Every structure is written in C-alpha cells, then in structure tokens.
Coordinates of C-alpha atoms and ligand atoms in Angstrom, one line a residue:
X1 CA 10.1 -169.3 -13.0
X2 CA 9.6 -167.9 -9.3
X3 CA 6.2 -165.7 -9.4
X4 CA 7.4 -162.9 -7.4
X5 CA 7.2 -159.8 -9.4
X6 CA 6.8 -156.1 -8.9
X7 CA 4.8 -154.5 -11.8
X8 CA 5.2 -151.0 -12.7
X9 CA 2.6 -148.7 -14.0
X10 CA 4.3 -145.9 -15.9
X11 CA 0.7 -144.2 -17.2
X12 CA 0.0 -144.1 -13.5
X13 CA 3.5 -142.5 -12.8
X14 CA 2.9 -139.9 -15.4
X15 CA -0.7 -139.2 -13.9
X16 CA 1.1 -138.7 -10.7
X17 CA 3.7 -136.4 -12.0
X18 CA 0.8 -134.2 -13.7
X19 CA -1.0 -134.5 -10.6
X20 CA 1.9 -132.7 -8.6
X21 CA 2.3 -129.9 -11.4
X22 CA -1.3 -129.0 -11.3
X23 CA -1.4 -128.9 -7.5
X24 CA 1.6 -126.6 -7.3
X25 CA 1.4 -124.7 -10.5
X26 CA 5.0 -124.7 -11.2
X27 CA 7.9 -126.5 -12.5
X28 CA 8.9 -129.8 -10.9
X29 CA 11.7 -131.8 -10.8
X30 CA 10.7 -135.7 -10.6
X31 CA 12.7 -137.2 -7.8
X32 CA 14.0 -140.8 -9.1
X33 CA 16.9 -141.2 -6.2
X34 CA 17.5 -144.8 -4.8
X35 CA 16.5 -146.2 -8.2
X36 CA 13.4 -143.9 -8.2
X37 CA 12.2 -145.3 -5.1
X38 CA 12.8 -149.1 -6.3
X39 CA 10.8 -148.2 -9.2
X40 CA 13.8 -148.4 -11.5
X41 CA 15.1 -145.0 -12.2
X42 CA 16.1 -145.3 -16.1
X43 CA 12.6 -146.5 -17.2
X44 CA 10.8 -143.9 -15.0
X45 CA 12.9 -141.1 -16.2
X46 CA 12.1 -142.3 -19.8
X47 CA 8.5 -142.6 -19.0
X48 CA 8.7 -139.0 -17.9
X49 CA 11.2 -137.3 -20.3
X50 CA 8.6 -135.8 -22.6
X51 CA 7.1 -133.7 -19.7
X52 CA 9.1 -133.6 -16.9
X53 CA 11.2 -130.4 -16.1
X54 CA 14.1 -132.4 -14.9
X55 CA 15.1 -135.1 -12.4
X56 CA 16.4 -135.3 -9.0
X57 CA 18.8 -138.0 -7.8
X58 CA 21.3 -138.4 -4.3
X59 CA 24.4 -138.2 -6.2
X60 CA 26.5 -138.5 -9.3
X61 CA 26.4 -142.2 -9.7
X62 CA 22.9 -141.9 -10.0
X63 CA 23.0 -139.2 -12.4
X64 CA 25.2 -140.5 -14.6
X65 CA 23.0 -143.8 -14.9
X66 CA 20.4 -141.6 -16.5
X67 CA 22.6 -139.5 -18.5
X68 CA 24.2 -143.0 -20.1
X69 CA 20.7 -144.1 -20.9
X70 CA 20.3 -141.0 -22.9
X71 CA 18.1 -138.8 -20.5
X72 CA 19.1 -135.1 -21.4
X73 CA 17.1 -133.1 -19.3
X74 CA 18.4 -131.3 -16.0
X75 CA 19.5 -133.4 -13.4
X76 CA 19.9 -132.0 -9.8
X77 CA 22.3 -133.9 -7.1
X78 CA 20.3 -133.5 -4.0
X79 CA 23.6 -133.8 -2.1
X80 CA 25.9 -132.1 -4.6
X81 CA 29.5 -133.5 -4.8
X82 CA 31.2 -135.5 -2.0
X83 CA 34.6 -135.0 -3.3
X84 CA 36.4 -132.4 -5.4
X85 CA 37.0 -134.6 -8.5
X86 CA 33.2 -135.0 -9.3
X87 CA 33.2 -131.1 -10.2
X88 CA 34.7 -132.1 -13.6
X89 CA 32.1 -134.8 -14.8
X90 CA 29.4 -132.4 -13.2
X91 CA 30.4 -129.8 -15.3
X92 CA 30.7 -132.3 -18.5
X93 CA 27.4 -133.9 -17.9
X94 CA 25.7 -130.5 -17.1
X95 CA 24.5 -131.8 -13.8
X96 CA 23.0 -129.1 -11.4
X97 CA 24.5 -129.3 -8.2
X98 CA 23.5 -128.6 -4.1
X99 CA 25.7 -126.9 -2.3
X100 CA 24.8 -127.4 1.4
X101 CA 28.2 -127.0 3.5
X102 CA 31.1 -124.6 3.4
X103 CA 33.4 -127.2 2.7
X104 CA 31.9 -127.5 -0.9
X105 CA 32.1 -123.7 -1.4
X106 CA 35.6 -123.9 -0.5
X107 CA 36.4 -126.5 -3.2
X108 CA 34.2 -124.6 -5.7
X109 CA 36.3 -121.5 -5.0
X110 CA 39.3 -123.1 -5.5
X111 CA 38.7 -125.4 -8.5
X112 CA 39.2 -124.4 -12.0
X113 CA 36.4 -125.1 -14.0
X114 CA 35.5 -125.0 -17.8
X115 CA 31.9 -124.1 -17.6
X116 CA 29.7 -122.5 -15.1
X117 CA 27.6 -124.3 -12.5
X118 CA 23.8 -124.0 -11.9
X119 CA 23.9 -124.4 -7.7
X120 CA 20.9 -124.9 -5.6
X121 CA 22.2 -123.4 -2.3
X122 CA 20.8 -125.1 0.6
X123 CA 19.2 -123.2 3.7
X124 CA 18.8 -125.2 7.0
X125 CA 15.5 -123.7 7.9
X126 CA 14.8 -126.3 10.9
X127 CA 15.6 -129.9 9.6
X128 CA 19.0 -129.4 11.3
X129 CA 20.6 -132.2 9.0
X130 CA 22.5 -130.3 6.1
X131 CA 22.0 -126.5 4.9
X132 CA 23.5 -123.4 5.7
X133 CA 22.2 -122.0 8.9
X134 CA 20.2 -118.9 8.4
X135 CA 22.7 -116.2 9.8
X136 CA 25.3 -117.9 7.3
X137 CA 23.0 -118.2 4.3
X138 CA 23.4 -114.2 2.6
X139 CA 27.5 -115.1 3.0
X140 CA 27.2 -118.3 1.4
X141 CA 25.0 -116.9 -1.3
X142 CA 27.5 -114.0 -1.8
X143 CA 30.5 -116.1 -1.8
X144 CA 28.9 -118.3 -4.7
X145 CA 27.7 -115.5 -6.6
X146 CA 31.3 -113.9 -6.3
X147 CA 33.3 -116.7 -7.4
X148 CA 32.6 -116.2 -10.9
X149 CA 31.9 -119.9 -11.4
X150 CA 28.0 -119.9 -11.2
X151 CA 25.7 -118.6 -13.4
X152 CA 22.4 -119.5 -11.7
X153 CA 21.7 -119.9 -8.1
X154 CA 18.6 -121.5 -6.7
X155 CA 17.4 -121.0 -3.1
X156 CA 16.2 -124.3 -1.5
X157 CA 15.5 -125.7 1.8
X158 CA 13.8 -129.1 2.9
X159 CA 10.8 -129.5 5.6
X160 CA 11.1 -131.9 8.2
X161 CA 7.7 -132.2 9.4
X162 CA 5.5 -131.6 6.5
X163 CA 3.7 -135.0 6.5
X164 CA 2.3 -134.1 10.2
X165 CA -0.6 -131.8 8.9
X166 CA -1.1 -130.2 12.3
X167 CA 2.6 -129.3 12.8
X168 CA 3.4 -125.8 13.4
X169 CA 6.9 -126.6 11.9
X170 CA 6.0 -125.8 8.4
X171 CA 5.1 -122.4 8.5
X172 CA 7.9 -121.8 11.1
X173 CA 10.5 -123.2 8.3
X174 CA 8.8 -121.2 5.7
X175 CA 9.1 -118.0 7.6
X176 CA 12.7 -119.0 8.3
X177 CA 13.4 -119.6 4.5
X178 CA 11.4 -116.0 3.8
X179 CA 13.7 -114.3 6.1
X180 CA 16.8 -115.7 5.1
X181 CA 16.1 -115.0 1.4
X182 CA 14.7 -111.7 1.6
X183 CA 15.3 -109.6 -1.6
X184 CA 16.2 -112.2 -3.4
X185 CA 13.7 -112.7 -6.4
X186 CA 15.1 -115.8 -8.3
X187 CA 14.3 -119.3 -8.3
X188 CA 13.7 -121.2 -5.2
X189 CA 12.7 -124.7 -4.3
X190 CA 11.1 -126.0 -0.9
X191 CA 8.3 -128.6 -1.5
X192 CA 8.5 -132.0 -1.3
X193 CA 5.4 -134.4 -1.7
X194 CA 3.9 -133.7 1.7
X195 CA 4.3 -130.0 1.2
X196 CA 3.1 -130.0 -2.0
X197 CA -0.1 -132.2 -1.2
X198 CA -0.9 -131.0 2.4
X199 CA -0.2 -127.3 2.6
X200 CA -1.7 -125.5 -0.4
X201 CA -2.5 -122.7 1.9
X202 CA 1.0 -121.7 2.6
X203 CA 2.3 -121.2 -1.0
X204 CA 1.8 -118.9 -3.7
X205 CA 0.6 -121.0 -6.5
X206 CA 2.0 -121.0 -9.7
X207 CA 5.0 -118.9 -8.8
X208 CA 7.0 -118.9 -11.8
X209 CA 10.5 -119.1 -10.1
X210 CA 9.3 -122.2 -8.0
X211 CA 10.6 -125.4 -8.5
X212 CA 8.8 -128.6 -6.9
X213 CA 10.5 -131.7 -5.8
X214 CA 7.9 -134.6 -5.6
X215 CA 9.3 -137.9 -4.8
X216 CA 7.0 -140.5 -3.1
X217 CA 3.9 -139.0 -4.5
X218 CA 5.2 -139.8 -8.1
X219 CA 4.9 -143.8 -7.0
X220 CA 1.4 -143.3 -5.7
X221 CA 2.1 -143.5 -2.0
X222 CA 0.7 -141.2 0.5
X223 CA 3.2 -139.5 2.6
X224 CA 0.5 -139.0 5.3
X225 CA -0.4 -141.4 8.2
X226 CA -4.5 -140.6 7.7
X227 CA -6.5 -140.1 4.6
X228 CA -6.0 -136.9 2.7
X229 CA -8.0 -135.9 0.0
X230 CA -5.3 -134.7 -2.7
X231 CA -3.3 -138.0 -1.8
X232 CA -6.4 -140.1 -2.6
X233 CA -6.0 -138.8 -6.1
X234 CA -2.9 -140.5 -6.6
X235 CA -2.6 -143.9 -8.5
X236 CA -0.4 -146.6 -6.9
X237 CA 2.6 -147.3 -9.6
X238 CA 4.0 -150.4 -8.1
X239 CA 2.3 -153.8 -7.3
X240 CA 4.4 -156.6 -5.6
X241 CA 2.7 -159.8 -6.4
X242 CA 3.2 -163.5 -6.0
X243 CA 1.7 -166.9 -6.1
X244 CA 0.6 -169.4 -3.6
X245 CA 2.7 -172.3 -4.1
X246 CA 1.6 -174.7 -1.2
X247 CA -1.5 -175.3 1.0
X248 CA -1.9 -176.9 4.0
X249 CA -4.9 -177.8 6.5
X250 CA -4.2 -177.5 10.2
X251 CA -6.0 -178.4 13.2
X252 CA -6.8 -175.9 16.0
X253 CA -3.6 -175.3 17.8
X254 CA -0.9 -175.7 15.7
X255 CA 2.2 -173.4 15.1
X256 CA 2.9 -171.7 11.8
X257 CA 6.3 -170.8 10.7
X258 CA 9.7 -169.7 12.5
X259 CA 8.9 -168.8 16.4
X260 CA 5.7 -170.3 16.3
X261 CA 4.6 -166.6 16.3
X262 CA 1.0 -167.7 15.0
X263 CA -0.7 -170.7 16.5
X264 CA -3.7 -171.6 14.5
X265 CA -6.8 -170.7 16.8
X266 CA -9.2 -173.0 15.0
X267 CA -8.9 -175.5 12.2
X268 CA -6.7 -173.3 9.7
X269 CA -5.8 -173.5 5.9
X270 CA -2.8 -172.1 5.2
X271 CA -1.3 -170.7 1.9
X272 CA 2.4 -170.2 1.3
X273 CA 3.4 -167.6 -1.0
X274 CA 6.7 -167.4 -3.0
X275 CA 7.5 -163.7 -1.0
X276 CA 9.8 -162.9 1.7
X277 CA 12.2 -160.8 3.3
X278 CA 14.8 -161.3 0.9
X279 CA 12.4 -160.0 -1.7
X280 CA 11.6 -156.6 0.3
X281 CA 8.7 -157.5 2.2
X282 CA 9.2 -156.4 5.7
X283 CA 9.7 -158.8 8.3
X284 CA 8.4 -156.9 10.7
X285 CA 5.0 -157.3 9.3
X286 CA 2.6 -158.7 11.9
X287 CA -0.3 -161.3 12.0
X288 CA -3.1 -159.5 10.4
X289 CA -1.3 -157.5 7.8
X290 CA -3.7 -157.4 4.8
X291 CA -2.9 -158.7 1.3
X292 CA -5.1 -159.7 -1.3
X293 CA -5.6 -163.4 -2.7
X294 CA -7.2 -163.3 -6.1
X295 CA -8.6 -159.9 -5.6
X296 CA -9.9 -160.9 -2.1
X297 CA -8.9 -159.4 1.0
X298 CA -6.8 -161.6 3.4
X299 CA -4.3 -161.5 6.1
X300 CA -0.6 -162.5 6.8
X301 CA 0.0 -165.0 9.4
X302 CA 3.2 -166.2 11.1
X303 CA 6.6 -164.6 10.7
X304 CA 7.8 -163.5 7.2
X305 CA 10.7 -165.7 6.3
X306 CA 13.3 -164.9 3.8
X307 CA 11.8 -166.6 0.5
X308 CA 8.4 -167.1 1.6
X309 CA 5.3 -165.9 4.0
X310 CA 2.2 -167.3 4.9
X311 CA -1.5 -166.5 4.8
X312 CA -4.8 -167.6 6.1
X313 CA -7.1 -169.1 3.4
X314 CA -9.6 -170.4 5.7
X315 CA -12.2 -168.0 4.8
X316 CA -11.3 -168.3 1.0
X317 CA -12.2 -171.9 -0.1
X318 CA -11.9 -170.8 -3.7
X319 CA -8.0 -169.6 -3.2
X320 CA -5.6 -172.2 -3.5
X321 CA -2.4 -173.4 -5.4
X322 CA -1.6 -171.0 -8.0
X323 CA -3.6 -168.2 -6.8
X324 CA -2.4 -164.6 -7.1
X325 CA -1.3 -162.7 -4.4
X326 CA -1.0 -158.9 -4.4
X327 CA 1.5 -157.9 -1.2
X328 CA 1.0 -154.3 -2.0
X329 CA -0.6 -152.3 -5.2
X330 CA -3.9 -151.1 -6.3
X331 CA -6.0 -153.0 -3.6
X332 CA -3.5 -153.1 -0.8
X333 CA -2.0 -149.7 -0.2
X334 CA 2.0 -150.0 0.5
X335 CA 1.6 -147.3 3.2
X336 CA -0.9 -149.4 5.0
X337 CA 1.5 -152.4 4.9
X338 CA 4.1 -150.3 5.7
X339 CA 2.2 -148.5 8.7
X340 CA 1.7 -152.2 10.1
X341 CA 5.1 -153.3 10.0
X342 CA 6.2 -149.8 11.8
X343 CA 7.8 -148.2 9.0
X344 CA 6.9 -146.0 5.6
X345 CA 6.2 -147.0 2.2
X346 CA 9.4 -145.2 0.9
X347 CA 11.3 -147.7 2.9
X348 CA 9.4 -150.7 1.4
X349 CA 9.8 -149.5 -2.1
X350 CA 13.6 -149.0 -1.6
X351 CA 13.9 -152.4 -0.4
X352 CA 12.4 -154.2 -3.1
X353 CA 14.9 -156.6 -4.7
X354 CA 15.5 -159.8 -6.3
X355 CA 11.8 -159.9 -7.6
X356 CA 11.6 -159.4 -11.4
X357 CA 10.3 -156.0 -12.5
X358 CA 8.2 -155.3 -15.5
X359 CA 7.3 -152.1 -16.6
X360 CA 3.9 -151.2 -18.6
X361 CA 2.0 -148.3 -19.8
Ligands
PLP401 C1 14.2 -137.2 -1.4 C2 13.8 -135.8 -1.3 C3 12.8 -135.1 -1.8 C4 11.4 -135.9 -2.1 O1 10.7 -136.3 -1.2 P1 9.3 -136.9 -1.0 O2 8.7 -136.9 0.6 O3 9.7 -138.4 -1.4 O4 8.3 -136.1 -1.8 C5 12.7 -133.9 -2.1 N1 13.8 -132.9 -1.6 C6 14.9 -133.5 -1.3 C7 16.1 -132.5 -0.7 C8 14.9 -135.2 -1.1 O5 16.1 -135.4 -0.6

C-alpha cells in the first residue's frame, strides 16, 4: 500500500473548538464546509457533536451529507440556497439559511413553505462580495420579518482583512455593521477565525446573542502571517505524511527532477518521497521548503511531481529507505509550507486528496 496518509487528530479538533468558544465567550458554529477543509466533514462533525452549538457548510449538498450521517445539530448554509427548489429540503432537514441577495428574498416571498425558516441576513459591510448594501439592509430585514415565513433572523457580516492585524478595515466594517443593525437587539454573527483570535479588543465578550464562525482555527492552522499568541495555542489537526521509497547518491552538478530546477551544489544524497501534487502537496513549493524526515528538519529539493517529491538527505545520514516524512503537521506547520508555496493553509488542506485518511482521538 502506498504510504501517503493524512492523519486527523480529533482530540486536537475538540481542543481548538473549545479555544474558539473560550476566546469569544459565545456560541460557535464549527465551519465544516469543503469536507471540513479536507479533514472529513462527517468525522469532524461527529467528533464535535457533543459540544458544538452547530455547524456551517457552503451548500445544501454538504449539509445533507451531515444529516444523512445522523448529525442533528443546527446546520447553517453559508450561501443559503442557489435555486428555489432547495427550500423544500431546507425545511424538511431543518437547515438554517443565509440570505445574501434580493433574488433570494423574492423567492422566499413567493414560495409556499410548510414550516418557518431561520435566516441569517447578510450585510455587505465592506467585503463587497455578497450581502445587502448598508442602505438596503433595513428594508431587506423588514421584508424578511414581514413575509410570515421566517421565525428567526440573525444579522451577519464577514470580514475581509481580519488576518491583517494592523488593518483599519476591521473596525470600519464593524462600525458599518453597528450602524446598519442599530436597534436590532437579537442574534448576530461576525467573527471568523482571524477576527476571533486577533481582535478581542473590538468585541464584547460573551454577548449572549453572538454566534462565532470559526473555520481554519478548528484545524489548528494560524490565519496570520506572523506569530500570534492566541493562534500559537492551537493544535494542528492534520498530519500529512509518507515515506522514502528510493535513495540515490549524486555527485555535484547533477539535476534532480523535472526541468532540472535543482542542480546539486555538492555531492548530494537524494530521498524520493511518495507524495506529489496529485495528493495535494503544492507544486509551487520551492527548493528549501521545510519538511521533517524521521522527526528531523529537512528540505525539499527539485520540482514536485504528480506522485513523488525529492528531499535532501545529505545531512541526515541515518535517514533512508522507509524513513517517515512529515509534509506538514505538528513539526512542520501547514501555514509555513503554504507561505513558501505562495498560498494559504486553507488551500493546502482543501486540496488534500487521494491519500488515505485516518482519524484518531
Ligand atoms: C468560511 C467562512 C468562515 C470561516 O472562516 P475562517 O477564516 O476559516 O475561520 C466564516 N464565515 C463565512 C461566511 C465563511 O464563508
């Protein structure tokens, strides 16, 4: 069997969920969209079910997978419905629904519903992607409240730059939200992982109407570019690992891999690892990207290919055939690999495929 695997630590997932709740002091929907950022939505939701206040996914297909697996907790559809015929299963499966556009309001108004909906009404406070503009928000809220089909409305918005710890945009978006929702004292939801970890000074702790929406932090990766004290308390959930399947000794001046991106500057011992971009390891990882071989720091050399990649073992004489290689995990932060490859840990996790996944407590 090919040794490439993703090990998923569910105890770490629970630790991170508890940290989210502790930092915000409020209820938290665990964001498990995109198959829990590649960690397995059903397994992650089952591991959190005893304690999570609910879950959030991108679409009804993802929600139904959780319902079919027996998850009874609230599930929010972060983009609501895409077509009118989703409303019937939304009611039948008791899903919560974001309403972000007036075409969705039109559909709710003209569709007969057997049961009332819980809607999260989205304000565009500055991201300029989806959500009602501040000038239209009150009218949208009034329409939803008046249509007779909605029992509960949660005001929500989403931050565009909370991962930039010196950005004035977080406070500006928050002020926009406060103005647009002034006088509503019901439930609301603003904070994703970076807002929750990085901006405690802006939010009232433990407000009973607040819903947190942690995603990436549940999986133990920092959303920030640099060290951040709260993010340092997270425990990585995924370990992506494989083994060395071939070793060769090259004299100085020999190329390794496609395109000869790496040429040995000295006599070099090269280890070949069963892991490639078809598994989700980023093809853009440059020479020098960190990894760990039998627990020791090592570096990638040569271009990543579809099924294999190469590491420099010259300074690790005890490493060889069968040595365990950690591509990311407790020793090699996924966010470090992501930064080296010009992307973010979110994308690395979501891209993991083909490798066997194994979940443990
Ligand atoms: C994905 C998502 C989140 C979670 O964001 P993280 O940065 O992963 O914490 C929260 N809210 C919405 C609307 C999202 O789409």
